[in-house]
Short mmCIF file of N, CA and C in Angstrom, two decimals:
data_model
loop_
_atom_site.label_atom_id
_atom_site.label_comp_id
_atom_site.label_asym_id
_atom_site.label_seq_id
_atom_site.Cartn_x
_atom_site.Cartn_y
_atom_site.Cartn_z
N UNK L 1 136.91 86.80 141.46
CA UNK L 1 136.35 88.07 141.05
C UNK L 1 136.35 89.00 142.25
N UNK L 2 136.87 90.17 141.97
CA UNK L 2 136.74 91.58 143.54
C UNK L 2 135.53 91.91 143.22
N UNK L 3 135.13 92.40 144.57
CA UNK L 3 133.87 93.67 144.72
C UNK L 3 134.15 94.39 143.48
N UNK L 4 135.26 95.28 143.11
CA UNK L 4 135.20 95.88 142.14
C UNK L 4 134.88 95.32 140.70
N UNK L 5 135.02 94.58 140.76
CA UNK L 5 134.72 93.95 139.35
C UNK L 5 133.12 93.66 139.29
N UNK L 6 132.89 93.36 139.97
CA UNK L 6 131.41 92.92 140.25
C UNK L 6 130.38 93.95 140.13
N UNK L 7 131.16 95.30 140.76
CA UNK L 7 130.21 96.04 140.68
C UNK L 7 130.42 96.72 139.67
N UNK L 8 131.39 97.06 138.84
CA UNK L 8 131.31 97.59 137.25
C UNK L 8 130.07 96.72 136.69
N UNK L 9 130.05 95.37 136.75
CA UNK L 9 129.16 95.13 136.04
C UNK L 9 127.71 94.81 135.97
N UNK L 10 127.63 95.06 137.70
CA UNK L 10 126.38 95.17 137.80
C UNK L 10 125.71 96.94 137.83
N UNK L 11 126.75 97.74 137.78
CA UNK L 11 126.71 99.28 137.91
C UNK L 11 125.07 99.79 137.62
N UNK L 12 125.06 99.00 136.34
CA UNK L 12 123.90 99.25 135.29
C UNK L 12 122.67 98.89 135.46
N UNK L 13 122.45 97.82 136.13
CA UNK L 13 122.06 96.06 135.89
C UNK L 13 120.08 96.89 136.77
N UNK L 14 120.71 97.88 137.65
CA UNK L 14 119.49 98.35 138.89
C UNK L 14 119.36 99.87 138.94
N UNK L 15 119.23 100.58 137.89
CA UNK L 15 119.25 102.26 138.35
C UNK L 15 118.21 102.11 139.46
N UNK L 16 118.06 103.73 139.71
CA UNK L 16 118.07 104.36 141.18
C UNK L 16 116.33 104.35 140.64
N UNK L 17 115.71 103.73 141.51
CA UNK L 17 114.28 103.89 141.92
C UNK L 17 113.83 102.75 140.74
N UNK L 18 114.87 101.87 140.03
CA UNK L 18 113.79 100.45 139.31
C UNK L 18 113.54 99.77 139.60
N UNK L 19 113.78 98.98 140.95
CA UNK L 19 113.62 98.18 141.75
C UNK L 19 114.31 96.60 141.21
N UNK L 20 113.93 95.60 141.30
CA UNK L 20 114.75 94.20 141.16
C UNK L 20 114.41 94.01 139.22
N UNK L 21 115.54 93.74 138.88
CA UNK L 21 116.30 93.25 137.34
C UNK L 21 115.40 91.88 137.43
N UNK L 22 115.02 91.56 135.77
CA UNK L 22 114.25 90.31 135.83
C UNK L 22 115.51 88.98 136.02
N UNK L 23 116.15 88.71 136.89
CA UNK L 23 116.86 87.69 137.19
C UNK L 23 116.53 86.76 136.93
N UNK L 24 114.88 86.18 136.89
CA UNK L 24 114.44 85.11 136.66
C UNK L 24 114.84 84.83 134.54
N UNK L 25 115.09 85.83 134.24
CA UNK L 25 115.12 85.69 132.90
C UNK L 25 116.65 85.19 132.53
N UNK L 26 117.19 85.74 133.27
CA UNK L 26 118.85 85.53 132.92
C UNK L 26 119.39 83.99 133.23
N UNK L 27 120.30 83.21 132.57
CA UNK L 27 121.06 81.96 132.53
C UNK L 27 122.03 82.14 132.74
N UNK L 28 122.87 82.77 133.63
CA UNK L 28 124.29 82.67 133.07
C UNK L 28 125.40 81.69 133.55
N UNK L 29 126.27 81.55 133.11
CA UNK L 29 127.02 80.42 133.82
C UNK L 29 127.84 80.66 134.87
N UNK L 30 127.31 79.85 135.64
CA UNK L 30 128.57 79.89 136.99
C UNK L 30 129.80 80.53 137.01
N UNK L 31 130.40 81.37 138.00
CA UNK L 31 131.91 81.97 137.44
C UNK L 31 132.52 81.19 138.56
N UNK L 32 132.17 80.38 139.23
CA UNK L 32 132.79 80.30 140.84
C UNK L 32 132.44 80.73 142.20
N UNK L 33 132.62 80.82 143.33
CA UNK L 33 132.33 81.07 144.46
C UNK L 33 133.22 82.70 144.57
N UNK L 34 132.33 83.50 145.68
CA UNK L 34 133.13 84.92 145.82
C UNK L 34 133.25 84.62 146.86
N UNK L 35 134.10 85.15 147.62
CA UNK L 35 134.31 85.29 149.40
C UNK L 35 133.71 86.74 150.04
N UNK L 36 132.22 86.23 149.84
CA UNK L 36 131.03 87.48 150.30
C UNK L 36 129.98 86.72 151.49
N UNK L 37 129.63 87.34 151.94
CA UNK L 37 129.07 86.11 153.24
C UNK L 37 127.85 87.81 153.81
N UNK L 38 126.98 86.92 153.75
CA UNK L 38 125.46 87.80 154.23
C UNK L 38 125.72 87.03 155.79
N UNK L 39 125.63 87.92 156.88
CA UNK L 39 125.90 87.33 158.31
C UNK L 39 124.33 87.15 158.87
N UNK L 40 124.48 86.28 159.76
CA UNK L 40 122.87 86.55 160.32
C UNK L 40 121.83 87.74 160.65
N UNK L 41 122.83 88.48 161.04
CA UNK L 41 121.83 90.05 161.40
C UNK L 41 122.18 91.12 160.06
N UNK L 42 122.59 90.24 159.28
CA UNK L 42 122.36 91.01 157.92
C UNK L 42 123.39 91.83 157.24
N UNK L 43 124.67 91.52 158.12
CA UNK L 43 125.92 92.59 157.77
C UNK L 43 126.35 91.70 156.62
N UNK L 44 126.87 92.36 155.30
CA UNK L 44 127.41 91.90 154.23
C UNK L 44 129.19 92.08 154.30
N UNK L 45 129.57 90.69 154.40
CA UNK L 45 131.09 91.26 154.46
C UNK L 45 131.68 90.49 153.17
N UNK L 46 133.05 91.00 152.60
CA UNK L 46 133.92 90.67 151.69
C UNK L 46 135.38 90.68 152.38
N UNK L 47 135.42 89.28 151.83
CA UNK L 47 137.00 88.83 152.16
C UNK L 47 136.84 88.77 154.12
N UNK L 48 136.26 88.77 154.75
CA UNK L 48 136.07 89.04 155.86
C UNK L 48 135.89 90.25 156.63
N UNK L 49 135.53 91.90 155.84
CA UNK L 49 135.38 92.82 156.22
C UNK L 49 133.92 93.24 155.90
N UNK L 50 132.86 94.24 156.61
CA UNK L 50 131.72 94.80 156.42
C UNK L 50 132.46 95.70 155.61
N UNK L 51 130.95 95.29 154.35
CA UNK L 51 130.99 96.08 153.56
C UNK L 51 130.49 97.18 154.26
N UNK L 52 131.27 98.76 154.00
CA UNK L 52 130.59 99.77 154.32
C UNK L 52 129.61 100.81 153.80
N UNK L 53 129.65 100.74 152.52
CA UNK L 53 128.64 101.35 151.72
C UNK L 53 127.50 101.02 151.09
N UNK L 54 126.55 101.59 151.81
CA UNK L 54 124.95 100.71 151.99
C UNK L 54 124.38 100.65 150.40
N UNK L 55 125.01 101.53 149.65
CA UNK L 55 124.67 101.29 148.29
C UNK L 55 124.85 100.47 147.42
N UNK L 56 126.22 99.96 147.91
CA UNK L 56 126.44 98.81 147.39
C UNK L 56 126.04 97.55 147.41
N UNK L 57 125.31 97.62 149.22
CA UNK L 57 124.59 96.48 149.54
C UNK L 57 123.12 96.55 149.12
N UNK L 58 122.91 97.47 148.90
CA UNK L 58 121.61 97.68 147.76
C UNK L 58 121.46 96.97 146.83
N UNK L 59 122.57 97.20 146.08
CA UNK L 59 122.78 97.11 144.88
C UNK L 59 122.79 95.53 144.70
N UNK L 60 123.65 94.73 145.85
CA UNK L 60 123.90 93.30 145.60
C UNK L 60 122.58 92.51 146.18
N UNK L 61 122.26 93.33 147.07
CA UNK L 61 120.64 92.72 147.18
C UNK L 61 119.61 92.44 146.18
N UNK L 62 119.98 93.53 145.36
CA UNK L 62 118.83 93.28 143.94
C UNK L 62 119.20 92.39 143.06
N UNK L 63 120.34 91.84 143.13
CA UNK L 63 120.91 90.70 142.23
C UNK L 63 121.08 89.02 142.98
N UNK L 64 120.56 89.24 144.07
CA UNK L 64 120.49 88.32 144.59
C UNK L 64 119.88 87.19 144.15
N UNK L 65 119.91 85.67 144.16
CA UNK L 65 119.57 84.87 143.79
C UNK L 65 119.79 83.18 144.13
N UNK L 66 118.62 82.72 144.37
CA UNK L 66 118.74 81.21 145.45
C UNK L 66 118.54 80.16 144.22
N UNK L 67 119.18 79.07 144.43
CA UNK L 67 119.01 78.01 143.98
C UNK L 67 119.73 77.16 145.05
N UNK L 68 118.19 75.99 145.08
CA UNK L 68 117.66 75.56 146.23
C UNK L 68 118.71 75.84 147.78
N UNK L 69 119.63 75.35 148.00
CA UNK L 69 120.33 75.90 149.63
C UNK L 69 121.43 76.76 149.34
N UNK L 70 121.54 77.67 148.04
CA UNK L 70 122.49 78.13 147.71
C UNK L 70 122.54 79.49 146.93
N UNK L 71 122.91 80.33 147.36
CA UNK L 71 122.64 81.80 147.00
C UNK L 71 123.80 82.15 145.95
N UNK L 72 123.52 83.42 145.14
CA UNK L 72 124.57 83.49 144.19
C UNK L 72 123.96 85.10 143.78
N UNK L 73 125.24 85.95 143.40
CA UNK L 73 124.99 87.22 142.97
C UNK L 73 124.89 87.26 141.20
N UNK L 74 123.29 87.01 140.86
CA UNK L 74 123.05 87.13 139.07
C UNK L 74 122.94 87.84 138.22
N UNK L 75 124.08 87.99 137.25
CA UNK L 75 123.74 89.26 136.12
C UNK L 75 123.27 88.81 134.79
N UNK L 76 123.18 88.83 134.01
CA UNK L 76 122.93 88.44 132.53
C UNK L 76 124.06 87.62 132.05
N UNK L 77 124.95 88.10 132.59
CA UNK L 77 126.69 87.05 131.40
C UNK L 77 127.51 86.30 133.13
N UNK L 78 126.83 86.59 134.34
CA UNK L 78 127.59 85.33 134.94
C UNK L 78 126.87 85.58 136.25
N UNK L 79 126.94 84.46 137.10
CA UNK L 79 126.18 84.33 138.51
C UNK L 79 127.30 83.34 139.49
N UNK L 80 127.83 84.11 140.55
CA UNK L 80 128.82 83.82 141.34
C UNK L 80 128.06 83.18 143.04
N UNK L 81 128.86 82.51 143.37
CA UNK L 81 128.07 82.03 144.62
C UNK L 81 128.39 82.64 145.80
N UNK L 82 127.88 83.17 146.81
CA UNK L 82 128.16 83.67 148.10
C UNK L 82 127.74 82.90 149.54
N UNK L 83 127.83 83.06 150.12
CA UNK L 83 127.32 82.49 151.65
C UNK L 83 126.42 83.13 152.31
N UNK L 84 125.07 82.58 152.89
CA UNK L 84 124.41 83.16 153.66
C UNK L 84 124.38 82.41 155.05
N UNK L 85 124.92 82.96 156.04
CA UNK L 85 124.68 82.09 157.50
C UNK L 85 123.36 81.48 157.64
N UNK L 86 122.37 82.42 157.56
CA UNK L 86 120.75 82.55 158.05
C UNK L 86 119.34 82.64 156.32
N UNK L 87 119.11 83.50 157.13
CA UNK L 87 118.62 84.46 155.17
C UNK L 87 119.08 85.63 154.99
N UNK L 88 118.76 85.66 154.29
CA UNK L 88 119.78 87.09 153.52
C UNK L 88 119.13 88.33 153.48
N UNK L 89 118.27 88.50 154.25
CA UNK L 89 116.94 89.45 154.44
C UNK L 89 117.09 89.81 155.58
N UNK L 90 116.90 91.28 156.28
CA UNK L 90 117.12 91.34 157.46
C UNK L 90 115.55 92.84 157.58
N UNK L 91 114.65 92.31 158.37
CA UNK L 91 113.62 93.42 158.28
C UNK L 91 113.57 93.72 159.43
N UNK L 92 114.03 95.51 159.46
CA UNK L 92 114.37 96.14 160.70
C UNK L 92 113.12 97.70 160.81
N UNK L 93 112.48 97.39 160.50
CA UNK L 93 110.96 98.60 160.87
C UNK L 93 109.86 97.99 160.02
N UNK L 94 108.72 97.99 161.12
CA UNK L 94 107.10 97.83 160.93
C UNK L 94 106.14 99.08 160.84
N UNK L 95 105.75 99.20 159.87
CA UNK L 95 104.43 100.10 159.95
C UNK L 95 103.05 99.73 159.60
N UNK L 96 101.93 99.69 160.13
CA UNK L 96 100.61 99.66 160.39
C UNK L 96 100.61 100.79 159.33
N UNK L 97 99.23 100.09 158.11
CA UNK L 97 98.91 101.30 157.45
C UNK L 97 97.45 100.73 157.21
N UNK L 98 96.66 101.21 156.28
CA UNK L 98 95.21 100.97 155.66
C UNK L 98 95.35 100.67 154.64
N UNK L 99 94.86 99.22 154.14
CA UNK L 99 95.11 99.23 152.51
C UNK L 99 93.36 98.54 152.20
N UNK L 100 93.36 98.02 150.96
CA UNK L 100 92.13 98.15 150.41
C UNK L 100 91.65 96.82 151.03
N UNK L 101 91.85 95.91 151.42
CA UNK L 101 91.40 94.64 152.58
C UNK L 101 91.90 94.77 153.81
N UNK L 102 91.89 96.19 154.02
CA UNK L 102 92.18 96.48 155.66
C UNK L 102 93.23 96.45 156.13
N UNK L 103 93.92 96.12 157.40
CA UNK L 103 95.29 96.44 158.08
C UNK L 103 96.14 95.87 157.00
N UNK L 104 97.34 96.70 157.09
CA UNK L 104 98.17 95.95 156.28
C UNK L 104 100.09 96.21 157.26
N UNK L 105 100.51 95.49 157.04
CA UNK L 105 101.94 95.26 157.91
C UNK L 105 102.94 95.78 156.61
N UNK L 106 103.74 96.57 156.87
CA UNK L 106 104.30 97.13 156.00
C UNK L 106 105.87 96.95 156.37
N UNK L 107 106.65 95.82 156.02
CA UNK L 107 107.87 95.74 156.46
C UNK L 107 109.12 96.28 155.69
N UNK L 108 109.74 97.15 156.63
CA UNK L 108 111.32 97.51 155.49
C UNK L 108 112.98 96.94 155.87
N UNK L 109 113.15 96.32 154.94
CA UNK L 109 114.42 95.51 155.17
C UNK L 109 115.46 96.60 155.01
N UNK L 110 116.59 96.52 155.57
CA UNK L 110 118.36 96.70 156.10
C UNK L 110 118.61 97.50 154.48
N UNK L 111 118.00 97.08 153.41
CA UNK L 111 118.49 97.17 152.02
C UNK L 111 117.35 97.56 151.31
N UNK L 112 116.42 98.38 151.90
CA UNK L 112 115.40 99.47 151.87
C UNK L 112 114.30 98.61 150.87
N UNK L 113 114.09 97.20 151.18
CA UNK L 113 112.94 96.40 150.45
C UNK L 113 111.84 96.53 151.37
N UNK L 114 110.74 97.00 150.78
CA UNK L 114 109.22 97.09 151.43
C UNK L 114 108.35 96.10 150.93
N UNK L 115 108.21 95.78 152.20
CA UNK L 115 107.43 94.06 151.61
C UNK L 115 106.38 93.87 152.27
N UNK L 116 104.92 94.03 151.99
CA UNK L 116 103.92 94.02 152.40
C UNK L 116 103.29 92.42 152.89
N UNK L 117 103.02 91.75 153.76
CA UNK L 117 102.96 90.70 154.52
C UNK L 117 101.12 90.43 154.10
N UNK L 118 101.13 88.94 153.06
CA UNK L 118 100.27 89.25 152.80
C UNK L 118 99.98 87.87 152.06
N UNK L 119 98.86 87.26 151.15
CA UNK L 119 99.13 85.89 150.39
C UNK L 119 100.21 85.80 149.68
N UNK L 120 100.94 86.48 148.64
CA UNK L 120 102.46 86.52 148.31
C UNK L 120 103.57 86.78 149.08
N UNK L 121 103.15 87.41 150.10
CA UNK L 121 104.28 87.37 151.09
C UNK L 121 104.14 86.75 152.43
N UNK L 122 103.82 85.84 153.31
CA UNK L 122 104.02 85.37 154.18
C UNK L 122 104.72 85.28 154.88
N UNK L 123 104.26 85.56 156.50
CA UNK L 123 104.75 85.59 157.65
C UNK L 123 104.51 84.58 158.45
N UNK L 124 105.97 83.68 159.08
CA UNK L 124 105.66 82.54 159.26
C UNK L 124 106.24 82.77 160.53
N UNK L 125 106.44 81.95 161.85
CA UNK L 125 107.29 82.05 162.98
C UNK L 125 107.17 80.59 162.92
N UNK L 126 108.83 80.16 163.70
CA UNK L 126 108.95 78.55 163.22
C UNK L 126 109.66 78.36 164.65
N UNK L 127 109.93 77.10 165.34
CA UNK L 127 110.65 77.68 166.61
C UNK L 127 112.02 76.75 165.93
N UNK L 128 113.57 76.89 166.43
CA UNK L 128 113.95 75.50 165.98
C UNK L 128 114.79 74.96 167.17
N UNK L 129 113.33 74.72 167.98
CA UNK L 129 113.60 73.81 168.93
C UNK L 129 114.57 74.18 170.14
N UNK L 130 114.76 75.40 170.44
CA UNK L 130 115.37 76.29 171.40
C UNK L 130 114.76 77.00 172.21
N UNK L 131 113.36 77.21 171.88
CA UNK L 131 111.77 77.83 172.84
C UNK L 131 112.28 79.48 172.04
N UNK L 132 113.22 80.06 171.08
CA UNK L 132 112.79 81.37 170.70
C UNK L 132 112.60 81.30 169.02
N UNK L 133 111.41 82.23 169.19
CA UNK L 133 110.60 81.83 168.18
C UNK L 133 111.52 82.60 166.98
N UNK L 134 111.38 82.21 165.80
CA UNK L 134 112.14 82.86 164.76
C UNK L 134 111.26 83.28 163.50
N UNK L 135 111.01 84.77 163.63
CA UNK L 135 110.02 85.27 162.39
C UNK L 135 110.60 85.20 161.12
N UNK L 136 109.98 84.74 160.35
CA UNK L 136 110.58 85.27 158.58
C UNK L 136 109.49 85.63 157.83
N UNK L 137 109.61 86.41 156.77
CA UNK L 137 109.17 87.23 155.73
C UNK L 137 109.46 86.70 154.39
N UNK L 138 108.73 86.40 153.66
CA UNK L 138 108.75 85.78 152.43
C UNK L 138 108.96 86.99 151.41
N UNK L 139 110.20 87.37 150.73
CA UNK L 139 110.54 88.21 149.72
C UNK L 139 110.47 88.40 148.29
N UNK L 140 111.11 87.85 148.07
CA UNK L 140 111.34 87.45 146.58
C UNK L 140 111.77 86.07 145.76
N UNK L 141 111.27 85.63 144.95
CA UNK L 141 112.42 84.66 144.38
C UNK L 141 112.61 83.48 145.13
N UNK L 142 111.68 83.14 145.96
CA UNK L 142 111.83 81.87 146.91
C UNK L 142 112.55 82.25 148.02
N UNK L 143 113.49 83.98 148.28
CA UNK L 143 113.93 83.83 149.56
C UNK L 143 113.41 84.45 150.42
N UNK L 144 113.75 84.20 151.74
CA UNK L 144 113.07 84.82 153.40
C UNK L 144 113.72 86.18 153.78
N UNK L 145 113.49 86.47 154.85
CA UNK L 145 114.22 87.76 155.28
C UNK L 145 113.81 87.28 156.70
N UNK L 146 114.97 87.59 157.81
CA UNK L 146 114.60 87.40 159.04
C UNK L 146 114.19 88.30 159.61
N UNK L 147 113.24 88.92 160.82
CA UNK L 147 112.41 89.97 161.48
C UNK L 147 113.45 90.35 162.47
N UNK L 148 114.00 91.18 162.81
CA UNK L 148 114.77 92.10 163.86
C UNK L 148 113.97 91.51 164.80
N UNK L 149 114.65 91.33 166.02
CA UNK L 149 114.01 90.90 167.67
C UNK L 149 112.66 92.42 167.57
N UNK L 150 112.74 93.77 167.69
CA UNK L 150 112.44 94.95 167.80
C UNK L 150 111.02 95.08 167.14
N UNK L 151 111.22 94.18 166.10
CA UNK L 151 110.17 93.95 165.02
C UNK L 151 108.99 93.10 165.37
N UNK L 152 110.00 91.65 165.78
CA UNK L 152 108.63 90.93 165.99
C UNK L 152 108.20 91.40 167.24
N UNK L 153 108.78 92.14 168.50
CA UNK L 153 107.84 92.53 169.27
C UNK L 153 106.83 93.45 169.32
N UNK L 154 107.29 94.83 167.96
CA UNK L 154 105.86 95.64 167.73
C UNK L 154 105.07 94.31 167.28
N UNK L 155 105.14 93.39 166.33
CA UNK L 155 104.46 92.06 165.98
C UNK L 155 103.43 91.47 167.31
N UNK L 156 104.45 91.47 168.43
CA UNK L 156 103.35 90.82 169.49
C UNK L 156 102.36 91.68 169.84
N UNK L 157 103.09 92.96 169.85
CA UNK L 157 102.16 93.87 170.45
C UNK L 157 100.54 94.28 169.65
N UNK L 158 100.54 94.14 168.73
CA UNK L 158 99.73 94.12 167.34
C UNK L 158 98.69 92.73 167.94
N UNK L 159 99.44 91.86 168.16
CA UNK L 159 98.56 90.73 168.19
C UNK L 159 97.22 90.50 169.16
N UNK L 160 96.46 89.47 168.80
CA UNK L 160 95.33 89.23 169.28
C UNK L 160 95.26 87.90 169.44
N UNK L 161 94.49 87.14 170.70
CA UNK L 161 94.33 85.87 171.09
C UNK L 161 93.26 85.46 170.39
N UNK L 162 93.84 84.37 169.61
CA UNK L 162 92.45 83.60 169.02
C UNK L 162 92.66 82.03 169.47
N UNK L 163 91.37 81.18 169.50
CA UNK L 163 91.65 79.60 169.32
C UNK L 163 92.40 79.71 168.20
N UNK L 164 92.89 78.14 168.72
CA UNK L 164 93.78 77.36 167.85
C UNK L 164 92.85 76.42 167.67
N UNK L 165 93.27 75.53 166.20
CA UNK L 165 92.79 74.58 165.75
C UNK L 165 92.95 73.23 166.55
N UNK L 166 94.36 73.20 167.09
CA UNK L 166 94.48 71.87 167.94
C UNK L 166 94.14 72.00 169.77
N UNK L 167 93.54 73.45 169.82
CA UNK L 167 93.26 73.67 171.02
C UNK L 167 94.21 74.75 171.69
N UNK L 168 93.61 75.52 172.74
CA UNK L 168 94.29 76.50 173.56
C UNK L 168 93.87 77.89 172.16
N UNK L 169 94.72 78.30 172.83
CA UNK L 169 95.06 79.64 171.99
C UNK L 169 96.53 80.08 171.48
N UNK L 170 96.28 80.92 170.28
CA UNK L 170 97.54 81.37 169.69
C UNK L 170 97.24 82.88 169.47
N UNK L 171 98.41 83.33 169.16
CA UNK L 171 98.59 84.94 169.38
C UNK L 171 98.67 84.93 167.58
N UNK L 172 97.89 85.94 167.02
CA UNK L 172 97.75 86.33 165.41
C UNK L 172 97.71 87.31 164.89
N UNK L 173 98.10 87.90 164.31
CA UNK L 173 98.24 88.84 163.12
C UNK L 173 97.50 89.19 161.85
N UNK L 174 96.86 90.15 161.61
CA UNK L 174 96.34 90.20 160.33
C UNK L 174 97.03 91.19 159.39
N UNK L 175 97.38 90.94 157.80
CA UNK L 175 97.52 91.63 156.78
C UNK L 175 97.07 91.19 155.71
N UNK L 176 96.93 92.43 154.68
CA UNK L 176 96.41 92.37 153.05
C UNK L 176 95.23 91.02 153.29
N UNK L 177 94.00 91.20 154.46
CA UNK L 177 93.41 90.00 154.38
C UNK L 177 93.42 88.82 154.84
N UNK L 178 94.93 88.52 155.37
CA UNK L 178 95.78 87.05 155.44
C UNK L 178 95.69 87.02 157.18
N UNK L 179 95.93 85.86 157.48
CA UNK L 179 95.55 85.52 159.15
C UNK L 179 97.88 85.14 159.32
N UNK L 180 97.83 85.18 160.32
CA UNK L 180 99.28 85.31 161.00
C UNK L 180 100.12 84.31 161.89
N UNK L 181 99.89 83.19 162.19
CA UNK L 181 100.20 82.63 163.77
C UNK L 181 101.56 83.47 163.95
N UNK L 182 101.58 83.83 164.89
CA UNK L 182 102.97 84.09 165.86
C UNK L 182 103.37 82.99 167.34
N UNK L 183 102.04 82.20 167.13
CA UNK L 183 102.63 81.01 168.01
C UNK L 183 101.50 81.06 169.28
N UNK L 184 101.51 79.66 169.72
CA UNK L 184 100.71 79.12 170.41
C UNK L 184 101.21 79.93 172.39
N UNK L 185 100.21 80.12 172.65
CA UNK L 185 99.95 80.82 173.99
C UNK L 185 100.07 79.82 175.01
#
């Protein structure tokens, strides 16, 4: 299947300001693998080229869809598989705002998703075993989004030293209510 084909038929699937299609509702059957690959810092390429039109990567973002280590672009009449290096989320600006349980972290992903960091959305930092820490953002649908380097450092900067449970101290975060580790001090 081409980009072009794909996107005739998802053309419809997301007008402008509806945000994500109930995907969870749709079955459709497998069509095969596409040669589309989400890169680690979030560039979407086809056939081995960046895609260049951010609308389009909009567009395939909202159709996005994981089953369990395996991502796939889902419409109503078929769901194709793609590659993700990392996650398929890339959140590149933080804003501090006021919400009704106080600070709230207001994150916007590469593909203009605003995802408020919070008990449905969780912010986790995990190390894997290299000493640099790796933030993710809990999105949609069971998938993550990774934090821009730029990001998690307004993140540190935000932070506050609290004990830790197993001792010492860790650096934390608060949103929508929710407590943060960003990792042990």
């Amino acid at each position: 299947m081409s980009i072009a084909d794909l996107n005739k038929l998802s053309r419809n699937l997301v007008p402008e300001g509806q945000g994500i299609p109930p995907l969870e509702l749709w079955n459709p059957d497998f069509c095969g693998d596409m040669d589309l690959r989400i890169a680690r810092d979030g560039t979407w390429f086809h056939e081995g080229t960046p895609i260049s039109r951010p609308e389009m990567v909009k567009m395939f973002s909202r159709i996005l869809w994981q089953e369990g280590d395996t991502y796939f672009l889902k419409t109503p009449v078929e769901k194709v598989g793609i590659q993700v290096d990392d996650l398929p989320f890339q959140f590149v600006c933080l804003e501090l705002k006021d919400g009704p349980q106080g600070q709230e972290l207001h994150f916007l992903s590469s593909t203009d998703d605003v995802i408020v960091a919070g008990k449905k959305n969780p912010l986790v930092v995990t190390d894997q075993g290299n000493g640099e820490p790796q933030p993710a953002l809990a999105v949609r649908f069971g998938m993550w989004g990774r934090l821009h380097r730029n990001v998690f450092y307004q993140l540190v900067e935000l932070g506050s030293a609290e004990p830790c449970a197993e001792g010492g101290e860790e650096l934390v975060v608060y949103s929508a209510g929710e407590r943060f580790s960003l990792g042990r001090l």
